[in-house]
Coordinates of N, CA and C in Angstrom, one line a residue:
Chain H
X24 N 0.9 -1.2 0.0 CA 0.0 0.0 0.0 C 0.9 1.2 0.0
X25 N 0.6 2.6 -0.6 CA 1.0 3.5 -0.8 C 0.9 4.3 0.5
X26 N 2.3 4.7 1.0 CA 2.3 5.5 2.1 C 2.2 7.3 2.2
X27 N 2.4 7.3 1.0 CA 2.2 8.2 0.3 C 1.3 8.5 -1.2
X28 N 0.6 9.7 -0.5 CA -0.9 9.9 -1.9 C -0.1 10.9 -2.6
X29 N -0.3 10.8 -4.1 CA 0.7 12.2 -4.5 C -1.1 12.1 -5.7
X30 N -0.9 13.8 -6.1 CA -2.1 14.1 -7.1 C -1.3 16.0 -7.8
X31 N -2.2 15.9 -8.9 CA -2.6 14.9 -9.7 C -2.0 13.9 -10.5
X32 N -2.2 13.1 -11.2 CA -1.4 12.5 -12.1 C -0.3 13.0 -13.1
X33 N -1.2 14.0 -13.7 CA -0.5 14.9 -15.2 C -0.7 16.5 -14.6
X34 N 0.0 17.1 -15.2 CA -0.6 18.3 -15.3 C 0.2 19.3 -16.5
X35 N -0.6 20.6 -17.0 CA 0.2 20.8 -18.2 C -0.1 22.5 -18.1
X36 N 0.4 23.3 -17.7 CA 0.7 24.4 -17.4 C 1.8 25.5 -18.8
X37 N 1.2 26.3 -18.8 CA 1.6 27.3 -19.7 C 3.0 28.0 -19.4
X38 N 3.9 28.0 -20.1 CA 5.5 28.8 -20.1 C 5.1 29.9 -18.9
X39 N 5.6 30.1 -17.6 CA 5.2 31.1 -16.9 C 4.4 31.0 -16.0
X40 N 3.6 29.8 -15.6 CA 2.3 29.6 -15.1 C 2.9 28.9 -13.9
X41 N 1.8 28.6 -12.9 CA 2.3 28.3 -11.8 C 2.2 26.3 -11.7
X42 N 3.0 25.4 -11.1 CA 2.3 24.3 -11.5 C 2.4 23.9 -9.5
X43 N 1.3 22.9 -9.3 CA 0.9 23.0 -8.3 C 0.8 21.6 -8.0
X44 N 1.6 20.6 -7.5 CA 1.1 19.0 -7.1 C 1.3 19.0 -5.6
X45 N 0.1 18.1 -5.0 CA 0.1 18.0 -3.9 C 0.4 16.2 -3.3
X46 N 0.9 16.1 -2.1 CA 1.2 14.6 -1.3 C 0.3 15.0 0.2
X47 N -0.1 13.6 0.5 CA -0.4 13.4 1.6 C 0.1 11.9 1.9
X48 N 0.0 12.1 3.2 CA 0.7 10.9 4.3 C 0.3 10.4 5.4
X49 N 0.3 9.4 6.0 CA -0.1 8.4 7.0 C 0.4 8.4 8.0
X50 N 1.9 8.1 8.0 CA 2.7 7.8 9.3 C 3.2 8.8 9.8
X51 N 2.6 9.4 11.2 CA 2.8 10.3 11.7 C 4.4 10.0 12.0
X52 N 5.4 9.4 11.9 CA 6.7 8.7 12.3 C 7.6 9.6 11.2
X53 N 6.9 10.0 10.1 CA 7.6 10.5 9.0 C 8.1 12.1 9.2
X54 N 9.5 12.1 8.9 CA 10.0 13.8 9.5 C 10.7 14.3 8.3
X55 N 11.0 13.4 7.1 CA 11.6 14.3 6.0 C 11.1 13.8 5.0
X56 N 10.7 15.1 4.4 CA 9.9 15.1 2.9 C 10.1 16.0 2.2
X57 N 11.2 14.8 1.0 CA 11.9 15.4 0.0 C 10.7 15.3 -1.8
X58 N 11.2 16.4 -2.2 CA 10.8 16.0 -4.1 C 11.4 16.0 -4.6
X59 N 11.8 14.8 -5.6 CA 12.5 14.2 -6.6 C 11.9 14.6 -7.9
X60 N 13.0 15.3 -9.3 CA 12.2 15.6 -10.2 C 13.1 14.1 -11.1
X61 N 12.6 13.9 -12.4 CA 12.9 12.5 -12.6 C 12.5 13.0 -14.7
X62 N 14.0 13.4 -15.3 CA 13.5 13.1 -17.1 C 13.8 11.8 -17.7
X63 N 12.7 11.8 -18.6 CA 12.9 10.5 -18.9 C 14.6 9.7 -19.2
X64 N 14.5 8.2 -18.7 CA 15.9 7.7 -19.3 C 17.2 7.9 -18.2
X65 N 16.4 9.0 -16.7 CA 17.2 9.2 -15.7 C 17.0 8.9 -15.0
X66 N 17.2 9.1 -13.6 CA 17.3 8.4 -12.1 C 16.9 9.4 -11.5
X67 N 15.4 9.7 -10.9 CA 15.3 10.4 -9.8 C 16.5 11.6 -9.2
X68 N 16.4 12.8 -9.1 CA 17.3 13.6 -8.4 C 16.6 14.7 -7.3
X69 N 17.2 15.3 -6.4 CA 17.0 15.7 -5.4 C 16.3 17.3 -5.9
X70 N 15.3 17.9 -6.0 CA 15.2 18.6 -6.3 C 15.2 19.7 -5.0
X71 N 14.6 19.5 -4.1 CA 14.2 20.0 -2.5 C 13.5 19.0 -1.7
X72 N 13.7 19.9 -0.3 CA 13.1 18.7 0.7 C 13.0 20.5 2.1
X73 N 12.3 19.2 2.7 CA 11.7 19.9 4.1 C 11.6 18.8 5.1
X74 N 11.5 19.8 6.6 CA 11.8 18.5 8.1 C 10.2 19.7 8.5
X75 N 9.6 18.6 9.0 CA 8.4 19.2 9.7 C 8.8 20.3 10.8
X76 N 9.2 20.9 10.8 CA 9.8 21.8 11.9 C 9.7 23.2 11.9
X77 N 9.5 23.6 10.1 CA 8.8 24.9 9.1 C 7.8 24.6 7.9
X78 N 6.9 25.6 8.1 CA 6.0 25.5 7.6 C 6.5 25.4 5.6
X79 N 7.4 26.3 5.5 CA 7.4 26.6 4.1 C 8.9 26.8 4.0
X80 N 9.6 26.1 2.6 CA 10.8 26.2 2.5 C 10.9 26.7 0.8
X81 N 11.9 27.7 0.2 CA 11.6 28.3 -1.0 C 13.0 28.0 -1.4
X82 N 13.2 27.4 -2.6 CA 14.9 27.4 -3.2 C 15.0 27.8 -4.6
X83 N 14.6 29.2 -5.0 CA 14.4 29.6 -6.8 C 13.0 29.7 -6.9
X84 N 12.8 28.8 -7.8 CA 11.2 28.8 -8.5 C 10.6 27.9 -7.7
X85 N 11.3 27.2 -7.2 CA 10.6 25.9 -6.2 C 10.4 26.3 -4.7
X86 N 8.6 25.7 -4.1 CA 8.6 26.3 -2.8 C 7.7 24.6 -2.2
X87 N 8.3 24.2 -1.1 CA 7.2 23.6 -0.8 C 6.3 23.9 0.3
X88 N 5.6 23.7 0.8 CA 4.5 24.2 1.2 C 4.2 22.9 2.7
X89 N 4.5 23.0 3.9 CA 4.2 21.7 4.7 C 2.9 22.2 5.9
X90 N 2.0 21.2 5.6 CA 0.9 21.4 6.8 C 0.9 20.2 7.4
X91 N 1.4 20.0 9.0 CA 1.7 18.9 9.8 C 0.4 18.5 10.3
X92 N -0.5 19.3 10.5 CA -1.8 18.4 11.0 C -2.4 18.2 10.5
X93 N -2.8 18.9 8.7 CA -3.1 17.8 8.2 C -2.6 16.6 7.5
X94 N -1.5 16.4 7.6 CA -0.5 15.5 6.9 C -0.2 15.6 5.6
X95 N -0.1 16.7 5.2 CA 0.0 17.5 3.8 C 0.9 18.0 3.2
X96 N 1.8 17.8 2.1 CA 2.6 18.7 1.7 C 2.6 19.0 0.4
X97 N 2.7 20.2 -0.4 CA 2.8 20.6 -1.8 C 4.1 20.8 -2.3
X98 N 3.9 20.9 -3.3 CA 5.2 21.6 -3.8 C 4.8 22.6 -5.3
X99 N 5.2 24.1 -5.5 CA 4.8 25.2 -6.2 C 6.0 25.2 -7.1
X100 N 5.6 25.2 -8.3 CA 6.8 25.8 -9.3 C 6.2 27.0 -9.8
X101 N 6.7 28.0 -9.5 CA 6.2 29.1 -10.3 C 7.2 29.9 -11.4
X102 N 6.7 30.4 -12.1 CA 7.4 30.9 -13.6 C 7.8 29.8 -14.2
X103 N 7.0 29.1 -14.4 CA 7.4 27.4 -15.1 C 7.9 27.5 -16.4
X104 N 8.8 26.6 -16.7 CA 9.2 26.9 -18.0 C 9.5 25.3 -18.6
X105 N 9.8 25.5 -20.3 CA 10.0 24.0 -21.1 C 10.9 23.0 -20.3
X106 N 11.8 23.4 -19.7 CA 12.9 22.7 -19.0 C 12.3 22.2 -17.7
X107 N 11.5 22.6 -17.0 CA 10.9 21.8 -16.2 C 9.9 20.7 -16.1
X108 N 9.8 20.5 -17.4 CA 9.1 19.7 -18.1 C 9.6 17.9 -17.7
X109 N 8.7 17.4 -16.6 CA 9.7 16.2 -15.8 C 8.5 15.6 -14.9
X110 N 8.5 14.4 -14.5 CA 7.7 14.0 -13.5 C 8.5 14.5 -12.5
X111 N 7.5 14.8 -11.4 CA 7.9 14.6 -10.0 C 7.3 14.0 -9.5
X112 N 8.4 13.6 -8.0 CA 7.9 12.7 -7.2 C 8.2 12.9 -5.8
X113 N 6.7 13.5 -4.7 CA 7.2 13.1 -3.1 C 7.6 12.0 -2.8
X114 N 7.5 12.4 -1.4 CA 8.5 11.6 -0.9 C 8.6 11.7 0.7
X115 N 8.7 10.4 1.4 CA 8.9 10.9 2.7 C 9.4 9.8 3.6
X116 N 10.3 9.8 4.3 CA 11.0 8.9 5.7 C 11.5 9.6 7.0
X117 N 11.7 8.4 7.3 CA 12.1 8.8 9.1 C 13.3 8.8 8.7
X118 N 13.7 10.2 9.3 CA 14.9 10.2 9.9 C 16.4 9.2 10.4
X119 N 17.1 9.5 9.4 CA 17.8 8.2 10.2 C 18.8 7.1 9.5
X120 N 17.1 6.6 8.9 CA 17.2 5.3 7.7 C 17.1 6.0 6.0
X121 N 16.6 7.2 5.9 CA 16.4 7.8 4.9 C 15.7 6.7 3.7
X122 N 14.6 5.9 4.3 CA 14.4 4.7 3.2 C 12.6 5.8 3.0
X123 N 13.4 6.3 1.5 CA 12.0 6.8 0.9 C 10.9 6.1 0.5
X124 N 9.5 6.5 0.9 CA 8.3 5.8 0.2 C 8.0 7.3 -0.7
X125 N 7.6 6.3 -1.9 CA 7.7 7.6 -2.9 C 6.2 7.6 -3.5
X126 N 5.8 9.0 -3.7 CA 4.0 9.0 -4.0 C 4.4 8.5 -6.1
X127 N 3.5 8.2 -6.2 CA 3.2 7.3 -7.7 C 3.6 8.6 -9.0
X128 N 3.6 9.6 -8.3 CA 4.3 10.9 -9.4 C 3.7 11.5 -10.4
X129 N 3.7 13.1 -10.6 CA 3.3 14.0 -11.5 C 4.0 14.5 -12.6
X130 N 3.4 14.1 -14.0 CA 4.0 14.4 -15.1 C 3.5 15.8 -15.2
X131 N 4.5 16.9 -15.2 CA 4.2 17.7 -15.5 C 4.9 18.6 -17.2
X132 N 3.9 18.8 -17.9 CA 4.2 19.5 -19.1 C 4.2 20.8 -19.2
X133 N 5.3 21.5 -19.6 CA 5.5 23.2 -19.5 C 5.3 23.9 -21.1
X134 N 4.5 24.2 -21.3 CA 3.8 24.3 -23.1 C 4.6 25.9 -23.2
X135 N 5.1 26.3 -24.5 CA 6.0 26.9 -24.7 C 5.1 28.5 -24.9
Chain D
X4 N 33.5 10.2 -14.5 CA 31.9 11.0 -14.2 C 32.0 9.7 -12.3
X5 N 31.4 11.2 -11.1 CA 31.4 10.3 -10.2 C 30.0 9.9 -9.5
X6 N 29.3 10.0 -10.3 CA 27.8 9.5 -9.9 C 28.3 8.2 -9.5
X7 N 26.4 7.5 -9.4 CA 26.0 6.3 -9.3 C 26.2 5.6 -10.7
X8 N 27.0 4.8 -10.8 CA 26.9 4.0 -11.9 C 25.7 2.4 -12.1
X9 N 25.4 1.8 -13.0 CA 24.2 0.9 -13.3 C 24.7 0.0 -14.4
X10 N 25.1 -1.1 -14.0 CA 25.0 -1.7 -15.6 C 24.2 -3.1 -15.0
X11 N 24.1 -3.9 -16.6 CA 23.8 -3.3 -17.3 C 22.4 -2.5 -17.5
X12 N 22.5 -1.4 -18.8 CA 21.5 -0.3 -18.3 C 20.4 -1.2 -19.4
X13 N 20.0 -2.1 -19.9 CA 19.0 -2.5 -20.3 C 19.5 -4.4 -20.4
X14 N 18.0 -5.1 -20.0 CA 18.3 -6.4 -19.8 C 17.3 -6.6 -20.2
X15 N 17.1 -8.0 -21.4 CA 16.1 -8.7 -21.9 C 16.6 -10.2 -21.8
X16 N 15.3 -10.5 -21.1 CA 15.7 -12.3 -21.0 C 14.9 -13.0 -20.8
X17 N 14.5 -14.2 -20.8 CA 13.8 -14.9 -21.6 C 12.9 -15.5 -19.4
X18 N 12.0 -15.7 -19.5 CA 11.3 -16.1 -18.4 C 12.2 -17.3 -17.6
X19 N 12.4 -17.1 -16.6 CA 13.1 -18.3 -16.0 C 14.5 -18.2 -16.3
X20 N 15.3 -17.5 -16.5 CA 16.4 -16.9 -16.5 C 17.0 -16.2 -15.0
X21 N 18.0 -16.3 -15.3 CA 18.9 -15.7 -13.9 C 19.2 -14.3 -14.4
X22 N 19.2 -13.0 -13.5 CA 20.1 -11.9 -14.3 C 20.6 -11.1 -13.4
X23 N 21.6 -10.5 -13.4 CA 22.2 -10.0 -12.0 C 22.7 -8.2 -12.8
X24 N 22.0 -7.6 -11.7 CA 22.3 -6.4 -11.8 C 23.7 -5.6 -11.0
X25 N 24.4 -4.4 -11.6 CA 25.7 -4.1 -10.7 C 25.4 -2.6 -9.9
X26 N 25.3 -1.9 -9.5 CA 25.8 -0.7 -9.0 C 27.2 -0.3 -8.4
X27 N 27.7 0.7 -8.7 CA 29.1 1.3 -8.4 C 28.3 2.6 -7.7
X28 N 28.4 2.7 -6.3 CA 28.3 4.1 -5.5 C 29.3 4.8 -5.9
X29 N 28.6 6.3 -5.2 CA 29.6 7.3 -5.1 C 30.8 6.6 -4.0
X30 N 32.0 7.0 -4.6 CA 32.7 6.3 -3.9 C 32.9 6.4 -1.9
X31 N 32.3 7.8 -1.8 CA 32.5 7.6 -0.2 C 31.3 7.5 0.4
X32 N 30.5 7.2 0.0 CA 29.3 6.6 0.4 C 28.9 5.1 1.3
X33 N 28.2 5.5 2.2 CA 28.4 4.2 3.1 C 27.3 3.4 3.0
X34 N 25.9 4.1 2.4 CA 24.8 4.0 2.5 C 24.7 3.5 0.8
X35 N 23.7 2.1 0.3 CA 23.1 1.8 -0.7 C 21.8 1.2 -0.2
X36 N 20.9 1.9 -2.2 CA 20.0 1.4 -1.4 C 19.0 0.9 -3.3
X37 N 18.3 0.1 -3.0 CA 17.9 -0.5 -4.4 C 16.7 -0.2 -4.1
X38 N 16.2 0.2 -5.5 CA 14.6 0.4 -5.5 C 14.2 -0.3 -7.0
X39 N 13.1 -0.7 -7.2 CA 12.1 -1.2 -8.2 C 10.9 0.1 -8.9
X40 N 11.0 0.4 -10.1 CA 10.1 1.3 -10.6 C 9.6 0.8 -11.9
X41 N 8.0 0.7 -11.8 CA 7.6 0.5 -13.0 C 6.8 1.8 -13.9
X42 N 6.2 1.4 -14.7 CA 6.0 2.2 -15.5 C 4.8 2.9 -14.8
X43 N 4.9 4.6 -14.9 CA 3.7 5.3 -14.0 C 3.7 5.5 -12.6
X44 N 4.9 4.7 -12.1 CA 4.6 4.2 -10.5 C 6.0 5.5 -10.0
X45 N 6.4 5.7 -8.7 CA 7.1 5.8 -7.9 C 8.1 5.0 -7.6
X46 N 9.3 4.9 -7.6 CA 9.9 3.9 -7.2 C 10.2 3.4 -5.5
X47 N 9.6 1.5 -5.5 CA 9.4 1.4 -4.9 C 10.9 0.7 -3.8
X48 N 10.8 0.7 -2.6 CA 12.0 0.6 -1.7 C 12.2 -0.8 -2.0
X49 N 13.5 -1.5 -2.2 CA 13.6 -2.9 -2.0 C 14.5 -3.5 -1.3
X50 N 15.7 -2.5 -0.9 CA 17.0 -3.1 0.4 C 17.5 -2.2 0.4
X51 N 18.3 -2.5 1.7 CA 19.7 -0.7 1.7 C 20.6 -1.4 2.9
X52 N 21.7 -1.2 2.2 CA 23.0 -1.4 3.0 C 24.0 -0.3 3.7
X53 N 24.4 -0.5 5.1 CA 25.2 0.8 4.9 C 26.3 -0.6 5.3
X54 N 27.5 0.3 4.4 CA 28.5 -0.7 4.5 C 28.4 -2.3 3.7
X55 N 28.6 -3.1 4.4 CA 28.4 -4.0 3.7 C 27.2 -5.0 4.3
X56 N 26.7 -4.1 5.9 CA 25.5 -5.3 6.0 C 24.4 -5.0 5.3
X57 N 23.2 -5.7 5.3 CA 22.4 -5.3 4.6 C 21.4 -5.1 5.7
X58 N 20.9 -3.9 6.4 CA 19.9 -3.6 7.3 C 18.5 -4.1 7.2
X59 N 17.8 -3.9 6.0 CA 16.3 -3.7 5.8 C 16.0 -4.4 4.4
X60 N 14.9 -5.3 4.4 CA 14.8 -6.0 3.1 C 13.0 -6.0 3.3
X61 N 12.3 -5.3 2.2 CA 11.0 -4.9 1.4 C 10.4 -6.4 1.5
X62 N 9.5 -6.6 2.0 CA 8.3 -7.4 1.6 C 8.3 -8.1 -0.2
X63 N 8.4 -6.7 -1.2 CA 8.7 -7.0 -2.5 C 9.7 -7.5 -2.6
X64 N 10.8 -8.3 -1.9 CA 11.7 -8.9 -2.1 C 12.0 -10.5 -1.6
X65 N 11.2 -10.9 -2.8 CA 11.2 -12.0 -2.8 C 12.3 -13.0 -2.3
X66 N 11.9 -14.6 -2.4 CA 13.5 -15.2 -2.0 C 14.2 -15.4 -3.3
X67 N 13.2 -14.6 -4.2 CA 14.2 -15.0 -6.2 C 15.1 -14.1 -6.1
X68 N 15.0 -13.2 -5.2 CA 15.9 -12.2 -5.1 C 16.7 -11.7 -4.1
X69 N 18.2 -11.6 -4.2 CA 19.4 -11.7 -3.7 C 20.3 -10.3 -3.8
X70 N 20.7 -9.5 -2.5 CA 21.2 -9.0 -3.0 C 22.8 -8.5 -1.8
X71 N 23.4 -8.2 -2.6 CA 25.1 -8.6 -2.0 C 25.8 -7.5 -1.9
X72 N 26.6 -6.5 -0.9 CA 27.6 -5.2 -0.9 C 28.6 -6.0 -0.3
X73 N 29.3 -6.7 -0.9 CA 31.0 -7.3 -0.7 C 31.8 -6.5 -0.3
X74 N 32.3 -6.2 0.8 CA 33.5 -5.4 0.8 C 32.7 -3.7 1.7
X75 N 31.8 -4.1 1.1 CA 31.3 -2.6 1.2 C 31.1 -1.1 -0.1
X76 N 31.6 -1.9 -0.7 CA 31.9 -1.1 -2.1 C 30.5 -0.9 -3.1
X77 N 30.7 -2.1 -3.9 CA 29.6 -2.2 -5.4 C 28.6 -3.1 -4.7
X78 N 27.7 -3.7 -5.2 CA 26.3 -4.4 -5.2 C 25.7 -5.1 -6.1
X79 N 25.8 -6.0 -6.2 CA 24.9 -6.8 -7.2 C 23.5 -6.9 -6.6
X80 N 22.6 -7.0 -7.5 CA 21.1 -7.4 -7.4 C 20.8 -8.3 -8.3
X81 N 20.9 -10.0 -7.9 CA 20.4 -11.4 -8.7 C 18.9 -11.4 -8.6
X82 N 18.0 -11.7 -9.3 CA 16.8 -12.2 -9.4 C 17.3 -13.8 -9.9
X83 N 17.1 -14.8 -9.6 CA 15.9 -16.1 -10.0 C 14.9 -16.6 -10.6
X84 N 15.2 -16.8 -11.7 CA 13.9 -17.6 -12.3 C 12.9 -16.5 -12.3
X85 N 13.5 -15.7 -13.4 CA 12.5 -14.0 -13.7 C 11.2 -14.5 -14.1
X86 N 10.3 -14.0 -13.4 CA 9.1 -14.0 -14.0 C 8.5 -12.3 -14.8
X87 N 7.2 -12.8 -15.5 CA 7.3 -11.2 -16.1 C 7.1 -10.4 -15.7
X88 N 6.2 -10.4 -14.2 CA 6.0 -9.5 -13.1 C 7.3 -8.8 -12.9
X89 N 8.5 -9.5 -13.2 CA 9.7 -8.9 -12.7 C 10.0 -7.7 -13.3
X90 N 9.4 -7.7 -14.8 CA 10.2 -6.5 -15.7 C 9.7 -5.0 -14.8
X91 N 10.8 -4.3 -14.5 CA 10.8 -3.2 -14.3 C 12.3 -2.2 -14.7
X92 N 11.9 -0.9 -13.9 CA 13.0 -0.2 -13.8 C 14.3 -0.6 -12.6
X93 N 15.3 -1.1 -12.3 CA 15.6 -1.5 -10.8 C 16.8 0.1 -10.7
X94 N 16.5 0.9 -9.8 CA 17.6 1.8 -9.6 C 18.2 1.1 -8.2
X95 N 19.4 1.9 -8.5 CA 20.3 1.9 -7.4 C 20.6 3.9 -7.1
X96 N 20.8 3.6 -5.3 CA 20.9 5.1 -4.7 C 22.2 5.1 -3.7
X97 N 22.7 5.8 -3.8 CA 23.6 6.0 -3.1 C 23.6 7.0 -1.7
X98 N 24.0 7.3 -0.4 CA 24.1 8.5 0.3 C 25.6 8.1 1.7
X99 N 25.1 9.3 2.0 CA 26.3 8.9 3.5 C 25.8 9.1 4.8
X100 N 26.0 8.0 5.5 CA 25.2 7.8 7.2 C 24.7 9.5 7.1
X101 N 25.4 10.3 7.5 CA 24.6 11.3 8.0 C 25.3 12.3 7.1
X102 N 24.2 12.2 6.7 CA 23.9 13.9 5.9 C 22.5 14.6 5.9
X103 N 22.8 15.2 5.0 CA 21.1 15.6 4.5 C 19.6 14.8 4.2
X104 N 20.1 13.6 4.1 CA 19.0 12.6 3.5 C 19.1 12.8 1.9
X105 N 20.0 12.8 1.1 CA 19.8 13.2 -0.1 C 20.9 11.8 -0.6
X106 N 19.6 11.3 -1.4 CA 20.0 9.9 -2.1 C 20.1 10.3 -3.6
X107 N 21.4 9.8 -3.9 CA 22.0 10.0 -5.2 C 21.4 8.8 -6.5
X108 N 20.6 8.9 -7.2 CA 20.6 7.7 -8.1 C 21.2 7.7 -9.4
X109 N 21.6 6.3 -9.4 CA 21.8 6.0 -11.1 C 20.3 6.1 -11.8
X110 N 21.5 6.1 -12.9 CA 20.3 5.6 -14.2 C 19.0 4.7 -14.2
X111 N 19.7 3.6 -13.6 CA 19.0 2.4 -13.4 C 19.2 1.3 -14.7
X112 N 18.6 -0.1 -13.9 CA 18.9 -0.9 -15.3 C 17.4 -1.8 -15.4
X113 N 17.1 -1.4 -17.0 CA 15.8 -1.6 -17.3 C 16.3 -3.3 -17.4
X114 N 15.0 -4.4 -17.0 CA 14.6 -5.4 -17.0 C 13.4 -5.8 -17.8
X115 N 13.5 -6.3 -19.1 CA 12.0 -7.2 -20.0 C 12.6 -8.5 -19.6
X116 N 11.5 -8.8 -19.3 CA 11.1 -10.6 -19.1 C 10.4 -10.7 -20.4
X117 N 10.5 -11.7 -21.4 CA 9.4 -12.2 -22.6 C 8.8 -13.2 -21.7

């Protein structure tokens, strides 16, 4: 079973526009939740991450967004562009072991 | 180049076949860890070694499947008597006891079962 909910599936956002995928989670035990962006033919890479400890963490164009009681976290790309054109994928483990459960991932398309 | 290395990076083989996958970590890494990804999916957790024990072994890991950090270095991943359920993506991640939590992946090495 999926320990992580990731939505939506696709999404396809205009050069500039903002793209918006959301994760939710179960095991209250979980303290780091990273996103992995992933182009075809490659391996998953670390795009950003957050520890429940702040609400919101921003690195560039990328922000994630963490709400601990409802077990929620987003992630915003804003001023999107062709090059971020990539599935992502949350993501979340305990501390420690760093053994990710990864939500099923968002293709997102950045239209020129 | 000092990434995660994967070979090999595509494997076709016939049902009931043996096939053994390799990973080369970053070299000062202490921490591996294998994951399974299929098509549409997330990839999913299947072992992680730090060093050369192997700590934690996935449910999805069957007894067709074997997997070995000799030395502490590289890693093979054997499957057994592949069935087609097996074809996936298999990555390999690399990190170090303590850091950031930031797992380094290979490429990965694609698996068709006929």
């Amino acid at each position: 079973q999926q320990q992580v909910k990731q939505s939506p599936q696709s999404l396809i956002v205009q050069k500039g526009g903002i793209s918006i995928i959301n994760c939710a989670y179960e095991n209250t035990a979980f303290d780091y939740f990273p996103w992995y962006q992933q182009f075809p033919g490659k391996g998953p890479a670390l795009l950003i991450a957050i520890r429940p400890d702040v609400s919101e963490k921003k690195e560039g164009r990328f922000t994630i967004s963490f709400n601990k009681s409802a077990k929620q976290f987003s992630l915003h790309i804003m001023d999107s562009q062709p090059g971020d054109s990539a599935t992502y994928f949350c993501a979340a483990s305990i501390r420690g072991d760093y053994k990710l459960s990864f939500g099923a991932g968002t293709t997102v398309t950045v239209r020129a | 180049d000092t990434g995660v290395s994967q070979n090999p990076r595509h494997k076709i083989t016939k049902r009931g076949q043996n096939v053994t996958f390799r990973c080369d970590p970053i070299s000062e890494h202490n921490r591996l860890y294998w994951y399974r990804q299929t098509l549409g999916q997330g990839p999913e957790f299947l072992t992680y070694f730090q060093n050369e024990a192997q700590l934690e072994k996935s449910r999805l890991l069957s007894d067709r499947f074997s997997a070995e950090r000799p030395k502490g270095s590289f890693s093979t991943l054997e499957i057994q008597r592949t069935e087609q359920g097996d074809s996936a993506m298999y990555l390999c991640a690399s990190s170090l006891q303590v850091n950031t939590g930031e797992l380094f992946f290979g490429e990965g090495s694609r698996l068709t079962v006929l």
